[in-house]
Amino acid sequence: MAMGEALLARLSSLFQQDPLIDEVGLLFGIEQSDLTPETAFFLDEHKLGVTFAAGIQLFQAARTQFHALNALLQQEAADITTAEDNGRRAQLLHCTRAVLLISADFYSAWNTRKSFVTRGWLDALDEVKFTNLVFTLHPKSIDTWAYRRWLAIRLCESLSGDDLRVFFDQQIEVCSRLAEQKPRNYHAWSFRHWIVSRLPLDLTLKELDAMETWCRTHVTDHSGWNHRQHALNELTKSACFSRQRVTPPVLIKYQWMMN
């Protein structure tokens, strides 16, 4: 087995060993001459370290297998029933994961995962968690954010009540955390704009309070100020057109915006 294929197999086994991996980082200090499937990775408490020296060979092996296996998607879902085909499908997913952790803007790999979600082979909420994992290495990846929005559209249609409110809170939290890690993260703020435009009135008010704190502590980050203005605009629309009954004290802080 070539080194790249061995690295890919090792990475897949680590995710099977710990499905709760929630962060991936790069490790330095291992030379190519010392690289083995064992030295290439380090896993501890759901955190996975990947040796920088392993990147090229791992990516090339994953990409090669991805293109070979992706023809599987040309088959009808009903035909994917045998153990062999299920194994190929799982391997295809392993390949997309390896490819995207290294090169997050590999559009074809996201399209494959999108097809799996559409066919019911992947859960949309689990895929949102996968984008969280990709963001630990690529917080400004445009294709990752585009995929996350596609997932969010589906979930906003399928979730309701408390489940939807929890989902909204989780999206705001991720955007806030990534904006802290990578200032002026346009894609994170754009996604946050999109989420705010779908919030109920009380969560819009909560977002405004959060943005007041943010702007006071990030005075020069114009992305935050722009988002605060967006949230105020959404509050104005909600107050004017919402059928919810709102007591005056709730909106008095922002009353000047509605006069």
XYZ file of N, CA and C in Angstrom:
777
model
N 0.849 -1.194 0.000
C 0.000 0.000 0.000
C 0.885 1.245 0.000
N 0.590 2.173 -0.909
C 1.345 3.419 -0.972
C 1.111 4.231 0.292
N 2.049 5.140 0.579
C 1.952 5.920 1.802
C 0.656 6.724 1.859
N 0.275 7.355 0.748
C -0.950 8.152 0.748
C -2.172 7.328 1.099
N -2.279 6.137 0.532
C -3.413 5.264 0.823
C -3.383 4.795 2.274
N -2.183 4.548 2.795
C -2.059 4.145 4.197
C -2.479 5.280 5.129
N -2.123 6.506 4.774
C -2.529 7.666 5.570
C -4.046 7.834 5.549
N -4.643 7.640 4.379
C -6.096 7.760 4.258
C -6.800 6.694 5.090
N -6.291 5.477 5.049
C -6.882 4.396 5.840
C -6.754 4.681 7.335
N -5.613 5.219 7.738
C -5.400 5.545 9.151
C -6.341 6.656 9.598
N -6.513 7.671 8.765
C -7.421 8.764 9.110
C -8.850 8.249 9.263
N -9.273 7.392 8.358
C -10.620 6.826 8.433
C -10.805 6.023 9.709
N -9.785 5.258 10.082
C -9.894 4.437 11.290
C -9.974 5.303 12.544
N -9.304 6.451 12.536
C -9.360 7.344 13.693
C -10.755 7.943 13.863
N -11.411 8.274 12.760
C -12.777 8.795 12.858
C -13.757 7.706 13.265
N -13.471 6.468 12.898
C -14.307 5.367 13.374
C -14.068 5.123 14.859
N -12.829 5.287 15.273
C -12.477 5.115 16.682
C -13.114 6.196 17.548
N -13.161 7.427 17.041
C -13.725 8.549 17.796
C -14.617 9.382 16.878
N -15.900 9.033 16.774
C -16.814 9.791 15.907
C -17.091 11.209 16.415
N -16.647 11.516 17.640
C -16.934 12.827 18.231
C -15.794 13.828 18.040
N -14.868 13.532 17.151
C -13.787 14.486 16.868
C -14.406 15.822 16.466
N -14.020 16.888 17.178
C -14.642 18.191 16.924
C -13.639 19.284 16.573
N -12.374 18.906 16.437
C -11.369 19.907 16.076
C -10.193 19.218 15.400
N -9.690 19.850 14.355
C -8.516 19.340 13.644
C -7.491 20.461 13.560
N -6.245 20.132 13.860
C -5.170 21.112 13.773
C -3.947 20.511 13.117
N -3.039 21.373 12.707
C -1.817 20.925 12.047
C -0.693 20.759 13.061
N 0.111 19.715 12.845
C 1.276 19.443 13.682
C 2.539 19.612 12.844
N 3.546 20.210 13.433
C 4.807 20.425 12.733
C 5.934 19.717 13.488
N 7.016 19.438 12.785
C 8.169 18.822 13.429
C 8.475 17.423 12.944
N 7.550 16.819 12.194
C 7.787 15.490 11.625
C 8.263 15.655 10.183
N 9.436 15.139 9.879
C 9.976 15.218 8.526
C 9.425 14.077 7.667
N 9.529 14.254 6.358
C 9.047 13.224 5.441
C 9.705 11.877 5.709
N 10.971 11.904 6.070
C 11.694 10.652 6.311
C 11.168 9.904 7.530
N 10.523 10.621 8.444
C 9.989 9.999 9.660
C 8.486 9.757 9.581
N 7.898 10.051 8.429
C 6.447 9.984 8.302
C 5.962 8.547 8.161
N 5.040 8.166 9.031
C 4.351 6.878 8.950
C 2.880 7.133 9.273
N 2.005 6.182 8.992
C 0.601 6.371 9.375
C 0.420 6.607 10.873
N 1.333 6.097 11.680
C 1.229 6.271 13.129
C 1.729 7.646 13.567
N 2.811 8.130 12.957
C 3.354 9.431 13.359
C 2.611 10.598 12.716
N 1.779 10.309 11.718
C 1.111 11.377 10.972
C -0.053 11.994 11.734
N -0.582 11.280 12.736
C -1.784 11.750 13.425
C -1.620 11.623 14.934
N -2.324 12.506 15.637
C -2.367 12.430 17.096
C -3.785 12.753 17.533
N -4.392 11.840 18.288
C -5.783 11.995 18.719
C -5.854 11.984 20.235
N -6.496 13.019 20.788
C -6.644 13.100 22.239
C -7.870 13.940 22.575
N -8.776 13.367 23.344
C -9.972 14.068 23.825
C -10.725 14.752 22.685
N -10.978 14.006 21.640
C -11.765 14.455 20.484
C -11.052 15.527 19.654
N -9.760 15.727 19.890
C -8.976 16.679 19.101
C -7.982 15.889 18.252
N -7.968 16.180 16.960
C -7.114 15.434 16.040
C -6.034 16.344 15.469
N -4.790 15.929 15.646
C -3.670 16.620 15.030
C -3.209 15.862 13.799
N -2.968 16.596 12.722
C -2.501 16.004 11.468
C -1.152 16.623 11.124
N -0.160 15.785 10.920
C 1.174 16.270 10.588
C 1.166 16.982 9.244
N 1.757 18.163 9.219
C 1.788 18.957 7.990
C 2.421 18.180 6.840
N 3.435 17.394 7.156
C 4.151 16.648 6.117
C 3.272 15.605 5.436
N 2.170 15.221 6.083
C 1.296 14.192 5.508
C 0.299 14.761 4.516
N 0.157 16.075 4.474
C -0.931 16.699 3.739
C -0.996 16.359 2.262
N 0.117 16.503 1.557
C 0.093 16.320 0.101
C -0.244 14.882 -0.270
N 0.426 13.929 0.356
C 0.182 12.524 0.014
C -1.232 12.093 0.402
N -1.705 12.572 1.548
C -3.058 12.245 1.978
C -4.084 12.812 1.006
N -3.897 14.053 0.614
C -4.840 14.689 -0.302
C -4.847 13.993 -1.658
N -3.678 13.689 -2.183
C -3.610 13.053 -3.500
C -4.283 11.691 -3.502
N -4.073 10.916 -2.444
C -4.704 9.595 -2.366
C -6.216 9.720 -2.244
N -6.665 10.659 -1.395
C -8.102 10.844 -1.200
C -8.766 11.353 -2.477
N -8.111 12.276 -3.162
C -8.678 12.819 -4.400
C -8.769 11.751 -5.482
N -7.736 10.929 -5.604
C -7.742 9.868 -6.616
C -8.884 8.890 -6.365
N -9.032 8.462 -5.109
C -10.116 7.535 -4.787
C -11.482 8.199 -4.936
N -11.546 9.468 -4.584
C -12.815 10.189 -4.708
C -13.314 10.175 -6.146
N -12.454 10.523 -7.085
C -12.877 10.571 -8.486
C -13.262 9.188 -8.995
N -12.561 8.165 -8.528
C -12.870 6.802 -8.979
C -14.209 6.326 -8.426
N -14.496 6.682 -7.170
C -15.712 6.194 -6.518
C -16.932 7.063 -6.795
N -16.711 8.277 -7.230
C -17.828 9.206 -7.365
C -18.822 8.767 -8.437
N -18.393 7.868 -9.322
C -19.318 7.329 -10.318
C -20.470 6.583 -9.648
N -20.272 6.206 -8.384
C -21.330 5.544 -7.617
C -22.600 6.378 -7.599
N -22.452 7.689 -7.604
C -23.616 8.562 -7.521
C -24.466 8.528 -8.780
N -23.949 7.956 -9.846
C -24.727 7.863 -11.070
C -25.774 6.757 -10.979
N -25.648 5.910 -9.964
C -26.603 4.825 -9.803
C -27.834 5.326 -9.056
N -28.928 4.648 -9.246
C -30.135 4.970 -8.502
C -29.956 4.552 -7.052
N -30.558 5.304 -6.144
C -30.425 5.002 -4.723
C -30.881 3.581 -4.412
N -31.907 3.117 -5.104
C -32.435 1.784 -4.832
C -31.441 0.687 -5.177
N -30.485 1.005 -6.045
C -29.507 0.000 -6.445
C -28.382 -0.162 -5.435
N -28.257 0.796 -4.506
C -27.139 0.760 -3.565
C -27.564 -0.061 -2.351
N -27.554 -1.367 -2.513
C -28.076 -2.224 -1.456
C -27.083 -3.275 -0.998
N -26.179 -3.694 -1.841
C -25.272 -4.765 -1.464
C -24.222 -4.271 -0.493
N -23.634 -5.206 0.243
C -22.590 -4.844 1.209
C -21.416 -4.180 0.511
N -21.103 -4.665 -0.699
C -19.980 -4.086 -1.436
C -20.256 -2.628 -1.779
N -21.473 -2.345 -2.260
C -21.814 -0.976 -2.626
C -21.881 -0.068 -1.405
N -22.399 -0.596 -0.296
C -22.429 0.202 0.930
C -21.016 0.529 1.401
N -20.112 -0.413 1.226
C -18.723 -0.161 1.583
C -18.096 0.899 0.699
N -18.420 0.867 -0.589
C -17.905 1.879 -1.507
C -18.463 3.252 -1.157
N -19.728 3.284 -0.769
C -20.350 4.549 -0.390
C -19.672 5.129 0.846
N -19.397 4.275 1.832
C -18.716 4.736 3.044
C -17.313 5.233 2.721
N -16.621 4.523 1.838
C -15.273 4.939 1.462
C -15.298 6.269 0.720
N -16.318 6.464 -0.097
C -16.452 7.734 -0.805
C -16.606 8.885 0.186
N -17.381 8.668 1.236
C -17.534 9.696 2.268
C -16.221 9.950 2.993
N -15.485 8.879 3.296
C -14.175 9.045 3.934
C -13.271 9.912 3.054
N -13.336 9.673 1.749
C -12.491 10.441 0.825
C -12.888 11.913 0.807
N -14.197 12.187 0.776
C -14.623 13.590 0.779
C -14.182 14.276 2.067
N -14.242 13.561 3.176
C -13.822 14.160 4.450
C -12.341 14.516 4.417
N -11.514 13.586 3.949
C -10.075 13.849 3.892
C -9.765 15.000 2.944
N -10.409 14.994 1.782
C -10.183 16.058 0.803
C -10.557 17.414 1.383
N -11.721 17.495 2.021
C -12.231 18.781 2.489
C -11.494 19.299 3.718
N -10.975 18.408 4.536
C -10.181 18.870 5.670
C -8.872 19.507 5.211
N -8.406 19.107 4.037
C -7.168 19.678 3.506
C -7.463 20.839 2.557
N -8.455 20.664 1.696
C -8.809 21.690 0.711
C -10.315 21.917 0.776
N -10.733 22.855 1.618
C -12.156 23.012 1.928
C -12.974 23.552 0.758
N -12.331 24.151 -0.221
C -13.065 24.689 -1.365
C -13.019 23.747 -2.567
N -13.032 22.457 -2.266
C -13.099 21.417 -3.303
C -14.585 21.163 -3.567
N -15.121 21.912 -4.522
C -16.570 21.980 -4.717
C -17.200 20.622 -5.016
N -16.519 19.793 -5.781
C -17.091 18.495 -6.160
C -17.343 17.614 -4.937
N -16.462 17.699 -3.946
C -16.641 16.891 -2.739
C -17.869 17.350 -1.958
N -18.074 18.667 -1.879
C -19.283 19.168 -1.213
C -20.528 18.735 -1.980
N -20.458 18.746 -3.298
C -21.605 18.319 -4.100
C -21.952 16.857 -3.836
N -20.929 16.039 -3.652
C -21.169 14.631 -3.346
C -21.890 14.490 -2.014
N -21.432 15.212 -1.008
C -22.080 15.136 0.299
C -23.505 15.702 0.224
N -23.687 16.733 -0.582
C -25.033 17.286 -0.768
C -25.963 16.226 -1.366
N -25.453 15.484 -2.336
C -26.248 14.422 -2.946
C -26.609 13.349 -1.925
N -25.682 13.050 -1.027
C -25.950 12.051 0.009
C -27.043 12.540 0.960
N -27.020 13.826 1.299
C -28.071 14.381 2.159
C -29.419 14.294 1.449
N -29.442 14.673 0.185
C -30.683 14.661 -0.587
C -31.275 13.260 -0.661
N -30.408 12.257 -0.771
C -30.871 10.870 -0.867
C -31.184 10.249 0.496
N -30.927 10.984 1.555
C -31.203 10.451 2.882
C -30.102 9.591 3.446
N -28.921 9.616 2.843
C -27.797 8.816 3.322
C -26.989 9.544 4.386
N -27.158 10.846 4.469
C -26.509 11.652 5.499
C -27.552 12.525 6.171
N -27.381 12.751 7.469
C -28.292 13.600 8.224
C -27.826 15.052 8.140
N -28.746 15.960 7.875
C -28.382 17.367 7.690
C -27.755 17.970 8.947
N -28.272 17.625 10.121
C -27.695 18.160 11.361
C -26.277 17.638 11.581
N -26.046 16.378 11.235
C -24.692 15.835 11.341
C -23.748 16.553 10.379
N -24.260 16.914 9.224
C -23.437 17.626 8.254
C -23.112 19.050 8.722
N -24.036 19.671 9.438
C -23.728 20.977 10.032
C -22.550 20.833 10.995
N -22.553 19.755 11.771
C -21.433 19.501 12.684
C -20.140 19.267 11.900
N -20.252 18.607 10.753
C -19.059 18.385 9.939
C -18.489 19.714 9.439
N -19.351 20.646 9.054
C -18.828 21.954 8.639
C -18.134 22.647 9.809
N -18.629 22.436 11.032
C -17.933 22.986 12.203
C -16.504 22.455 12.271
N -16.359 21.169 11.973
C -15.034 20.553 11.991
C -14.138 21.167 10.916
N -14.672 21.344 9.725
C -13.891 21.949 8.642
C -13.490 23.376 9.006
N -14.381 24.088 9.684
C -14.087 25.474 10.060
C -12.910 25.587 11.030
N -12.605 24.524 11.759
C -11.468 24.604 12.678
C -10.155 24.788 11.922
N -10.145 24.389 10.646
C -8.967 24.599 9.801
C -9.185 25.691 8.758
N -10.429 25.847 8.312
C -10.720 26.753 7.192
C -11.926 27.637 7.519
N -11.789 28.571 8.446
C -12.952 29.363 8.880
C -13.486 30.329 7.831
N -12.726 30.570 6.763
C -13.175 31.503 5.733
C -13.448 30.810 4.399
N -13.668 29.516 4.433
C -13.901 28.763 3.198
C -15.273 29.095 2.614
N -15.293 29.666 1.428
C -16.552 30.098 0.815
C -17.461 28.910 0.498
N -16.886 27.792 0.032
C -17.721 26.639 -0.318
C -18.292 25.958 0.919
N -17.547 25.982 2.017
C -18.067 25.408 3.261
C -19.247 26.225 3.769
N -19.126 27.541 3.713
C -20.240 28.396 4.143
C -21.444 28.238 3.216
N -21.198 28.084 1.925
C -22.305 27.893 0.984
C -23.039 26.586 1.273
N -22.280 25.543 1.574
C -22.899 24.252 1.914
C -23.680 24.357 3.216
N -23.130 25.067 4.183
C -23.822 25.225 5.462
C -25.148 25.968 5.270
N -25.150 26.977 4.404
C -26.408 27.687 4.171
C -27.422 26.768 3.493
N -26.967 25.958 2.552
C -27.868 25.005 1.905
C -28.484 24.066 2.941
N -27.665 23.591 3.874
C -28.178 22.740 4.949
C -29.163 23.502 5.826
N -28.819 24.747 6.139
C -29.670 25.552 7.024
C -31.037 25.795 6.398
N -31.072 26.000 5.095
C -32.363 26.190 4.418
C -33.243 24.960 4.611
N -32.660 23.790 4.435
C -33.419 22.549 4.622
C -33.884 22.404 6.069
N -33.004 22.731 7.003
C -33.338 22.548 8.412
C -34.363 23.571 8.888
N -34.299 24.781 8.366
C -35.307 25.784 8.735
C -36.698 25.359 8.275
N -36.752 24.562 7.225
C -38.036 24.062 6.733
C -38.529 22.851 7.518
N -37.597 22.085 8.086
C -37.987 20.840 8.754
C -38.079 20.967 10.272
N -37.352 21.917 10.860
C -37.386 22.098 12.311
C -38.472 23.096 12.696
N -38.910 23.004 13.943
C -39.919 23.941 14.433
C -39.806 24.053 15.949
N -40.476 25.061 16.503
C -40.535 25.213 17.949
C -39.169 25.362 18.585
N -38.983 24.682 19.717
C -37.727 24.784 20.461
C -36.537 24.264 19.660
N -36.759 23.242 18.840
C -35.660 22.696 18.033
C -35.110 23.758 17.084
N -35.991 24.528 16.488
C -35.550 25.571 15.571
C -34.842 26.690 16.322
N -35.338 27.040 17.498
C -34.698 28.089 18.295
C -33.289 27.664 18.728
N -33.151 26.408 19.117
C -31.825 25.893 19.483
C -30.895 25.944 18.278
N -31.415 25.576 17.124
C -30.608 25.623 15.901
C -30.141 27.050 15.618
N -31.039 28.015 15.731
C -30.662 29.414 15.511
C -29.559 29.838 16.486
N -29.727 29.499 17.756
C -28.721 29.868 18.763
C -27.361 29.260 18.432
N -27.370 28.017 17.979
C -26.110 27.349 17.641
C -25.419 28.035 16.469
N -26.201 28.479 15.488
C -25.600 29.148 14.331
C -24.980 30.489 14.728
N -25.672 31.227 15.577
C -25.142 32.504 16.053
C -23.852 32.283 16.839
N -23.831 31.244 17.674
C -22.648 30.961 18.491
C -21.443 30.637 17.618
N -21.643 29.831 16.584
C -20.540 29.467 15.693
C -20.019 30.701 14.957
N -20.923 31.516 14.447
C -20.508 32.734 13.739
C -19.720 33.659 14.660
N -20.181 33.800 15.890
C -19.498 34.672 16.844
C -18.107 34.149 17.167
N -18.004 32.846 17.367
C -16.707 32.253 17.704
C -15.712 32.394 16.553
N -16.175 32.166 15.336
C -15.278 32.264 14.188
C -14.894 33.708 13.894
N -15.789 34.636 14.180
C -15.450 36.048 14.003
C -14.384 36.482 15.006
N -14.391 35.867 16.182
C -13.345 36.141 17.170
C -12.007 35.582 16.702
N -12.049 34.375 16.157
C -10.815 33.718 15.737
C -10.213 34.360 14.498
N -11.075 34.742 13.555
C -10.622 35.332 12.295
C -11.390 36.629 12.053
N -10.843 37.765 12.485
C -11.540 39.049 12.318
C -11.886 39.320 10.855
N -12.987 40.050 10.677
C -13.462 40.434 9.341
C -13.712 39.207 8.461
N -14.320 38.220 9.071
C -14.674 37.002 8.343
C -15.989 37.267 7.605
N -15.869 37.715 6.367
C -17.038 38.138 5.594
C -18.088 37.040 5.502
N -17.659 35.809 5.259
C -18.614 34.722 5.049
C -19.359 34.376 6.335
N -18.677 34.447 7.473
C -19.350 34.195 8.746
C -20.399 35.267 9.024
N -20.039 36.524 8.784
C -20.994 37.608 9.021
C -22.163 37.546 8.037
N -21.904 37.184 6.799
C -22.992 37.066 5.819
C -23.976 35.976 6.230
N -23.431 34.861 6.698
C -24.303 33.782 7.164
C -25.101 34.243 8.381
N -24.473 35.000 9.250
C -25.169 35.513 10.433
C -26.278 36.485 10.028
N -26.020 37.324 9.009
C -27.085 38.182 8.469
C -28.284 37.331 8.062
N -27.976 36.274 7.339
C -29.035 35.416 6.800
C -29.841 34.771 7.933
N -29.148 34.314 8.968
C -29.839 33.715 10.111
C -30.726 34.747 10.802
N -30.200 35.948 11.018
C -30.965 36.985 11.720
C -32.239 37.333 10.956
N -32.187 37.288 9.643
C -33.374 37.615 8.852
C -34.486 36.589 9.036
N -34.190 35.474 9.706
C -35.182 34.426 9.941
C -35.542 34.266 11.419
N -34.985 35.105 12.273
C -35.227 34.973 13.705
C -36.590 35.526 14.098
N -37.214 34.926 15.115
C -38.399 35.557 15.702
C -37.987 36.828 16.440
N -38.961 37.638 16.784
C -38.682 38.963 17.330
C -37.831 38.911 18.596
N -38.134 37.989 19.514
C -37.391 37.963 20.779
C -35.928 37.587 20.566
N -35.653 36.704 19.597
C -34.261 36.346 19.328
C -33.530 37.463 18.580
N -34.268 38.247 17.813
C -33.655 39.414 17.172
C -33.216 40.419 18.232
N -34.045 40.621 19.238
C -33.681 41.511 20.343
C -32.467 40.973 21.101
N -32.436 39.673 21.298
C -31.289 39.049 21.959
C -30.019 39.263 21.142
N -30.138 39.157 19.827
C -28.986 39.371 18.951
C -28.507 40.820 19.022
N -29.427 41.751 19.099
C -29.042 43.160 19.215
C -28.283 43.420 20.508
N -28.741 42.834 21.591
C -28.027 42.990 22.864
C -26.617 42.407 22.762
N -26.512 41.245 22.111
C -25.196 40.622 21.949
C -24.285 41.491 21.091
N -24.852 42.112 20.055
C -24.045 42.945 19.171
C -23.634 44.254 19.833
N -24.433 44.733 20.778
C -24.024 45.927 21.516
C -22.747 45.642 22.304
N -22.711 44.486 22.948
C -21.503 44.085 23.677
C -20.334 43.899 22.722
N -20.599 43.239 21.596
C -19.537 42.993 20.611
C -18.939 44.312 20.118
N -19.782 45.236 19.736
C -19.293 46.490 19.160
C -18.515 47.319 20.181
N -18.884 47.215 21.440
C -18.148 47.944 22.476
C -16.746 47.371 22.678
N -16.582 46.094 22.386
C -15.283 45.447 22.602
C -14.505 45.216 21.312
N -15.119 45.530 20.160
C -14.456 45.388 18.856
C -14.742 46.653 18.041
N -14.284 47.767 18.550
C -14.669 49.067 17.997
C -14.262 49.214 16.533
N -13.119 48.657 16.150
C -12.620 48.852 14.786
C -13.065 47.766 13.817
N -13.823 46.790 14.296
C -14.294 45.720 13.411
C -15.603 46.171 12.766
N -15.511 46.706 11.557
C -16.684 47.273 10.900
C -17.709 46.205 10.524
N -17.276 44.959 10.425
C -18.226 43.884 10.125
C -19.286 43.784 11.212
N -18.863 43.939 12.462
C -19.798 43.875 13.572
C -20.792 45.022 13.558
N -20.298 46.219 13.256
C -21.197 47.379 13.182
C -22.202 47.210 12.045
N -21.741 46.686 10.933
C -22.638 46.454 9.804
C -23.717 45.436 10.166
N -23.316 44.400 10.902
C -24.295 43.391 11.304
C -25.299 43.968 12.301
N -24.828 44.822 13.176
C -25.744 45.463 14.133
C -26.801 46.275 13.382
N -26.379 46.993 12.346
C -27.337 47.750 11.544
C -28.333 46.811 10.862
N -27.825 45.684 10.371
C -28.708 44.698 9.742
C -29.734 44.181 10.751
N -29.286 43.895 11.964
C -30.204 43.400 12.994
C -31.247 44.457 13.352
N -30.830 45.720 13.403
C -31.781 46.803 13.668
C -32.831 46.900 12.559
N -32.387 46.737 11.323
C -33.335 46.752 10.207
C -34.340 45.610 10.323
N -33.850 44.437 10.714
C -34.746 43.292 10.883
C -35.713 43.529 12.042
N -35.229 44.178 13.095
C -36.106 44.498 14.223
C -37.219 45.440 13.780
N -36.866 46.420 12.972
C -37.863 47.362 12.473
C -38.939 46.637 11.675
N -38.508 45.739 10.791
C -39.480 44.990 9.994
C -40.341 44.093 10.876
N -39.711 43.454 11.874
C -40.467 42.571 12.760
C -41.500 43.351 13.559
N -41.102 44.513 14.049
C -42.014 45.318 14.859
C -43.178 45.837 14.032
N -42.921 46.111 12.760
C -43.962 46.671 11.898
C -44.919 45.607 11.375
N -44.375 44.419 11.083
C -45.179 43.432 10.367
C -45.482 42.163 11.161
N -44.794 41.982 12.303
C -45.042 40.766 13.068
C -46.425 40.793 13.681
N -47.054 39.638 13.724
C -48.360 39.524 14.365
C -48.234 39.196 15.844
N -46.971 39.081 16.313
C -46.778 38.805 17.727
C -47.193 40.024 18.542
N -47.663 39.762 19.741
C -48.025 40.844 20.643
C -46.782 41.240 21.423
N -46.352 42.477 21.276
C -45.118 42.940 21.895
C -45.443 44.050 22.874
N -44.991 43.918 24.100
C -45.226 44.961 25.094
C -44.232 46.090 24.888
N -44.626 47.343 25.077
C -43.758 48.488 24.821
C -42.395 48.438 25.497
N -42.275 47.994 26.768
C -40.948 48.004 27.396
C -39.907 47.173 26.661
N -40.348 46.154 25.942
C -39.402 45.293 25.240
C -38.675 46.065 24.143
N -39.395 46.965 23.471
C -38.836 47.658 22.319
C -38.398 49.083 22.613
N -38.589 49.539 23.840
C -38.336 50.949 24.115
C -36.881 51.334 23.871
N -35.968 50.396 24.088
C -34.549 50.679 23.899
C -34.237 51.071 22.462
N -35.025 50.500 21.510
C -34.763 50.757 20.097
C -35.908 51.530 19.440
N -36.702 52.195 20.259
C -37.893 52.861 19.754
C -37.551 53.944 18.735
N -36.397 54.581 18.917
C -36.009 55.656 18.007
C -35.865 55.179 16.573
N -35.605 53.881 16.407
C -35.447 53.347 15.056
C -36.781 53.204 14.336
N -37.873 53.222 15.085
C -39.172 52.903 14.492
C -40.057 54.126 14.334
N -39.562 55.283 14.736
C -40.353 56.504 14.617
C -40.213 57.111 13.222
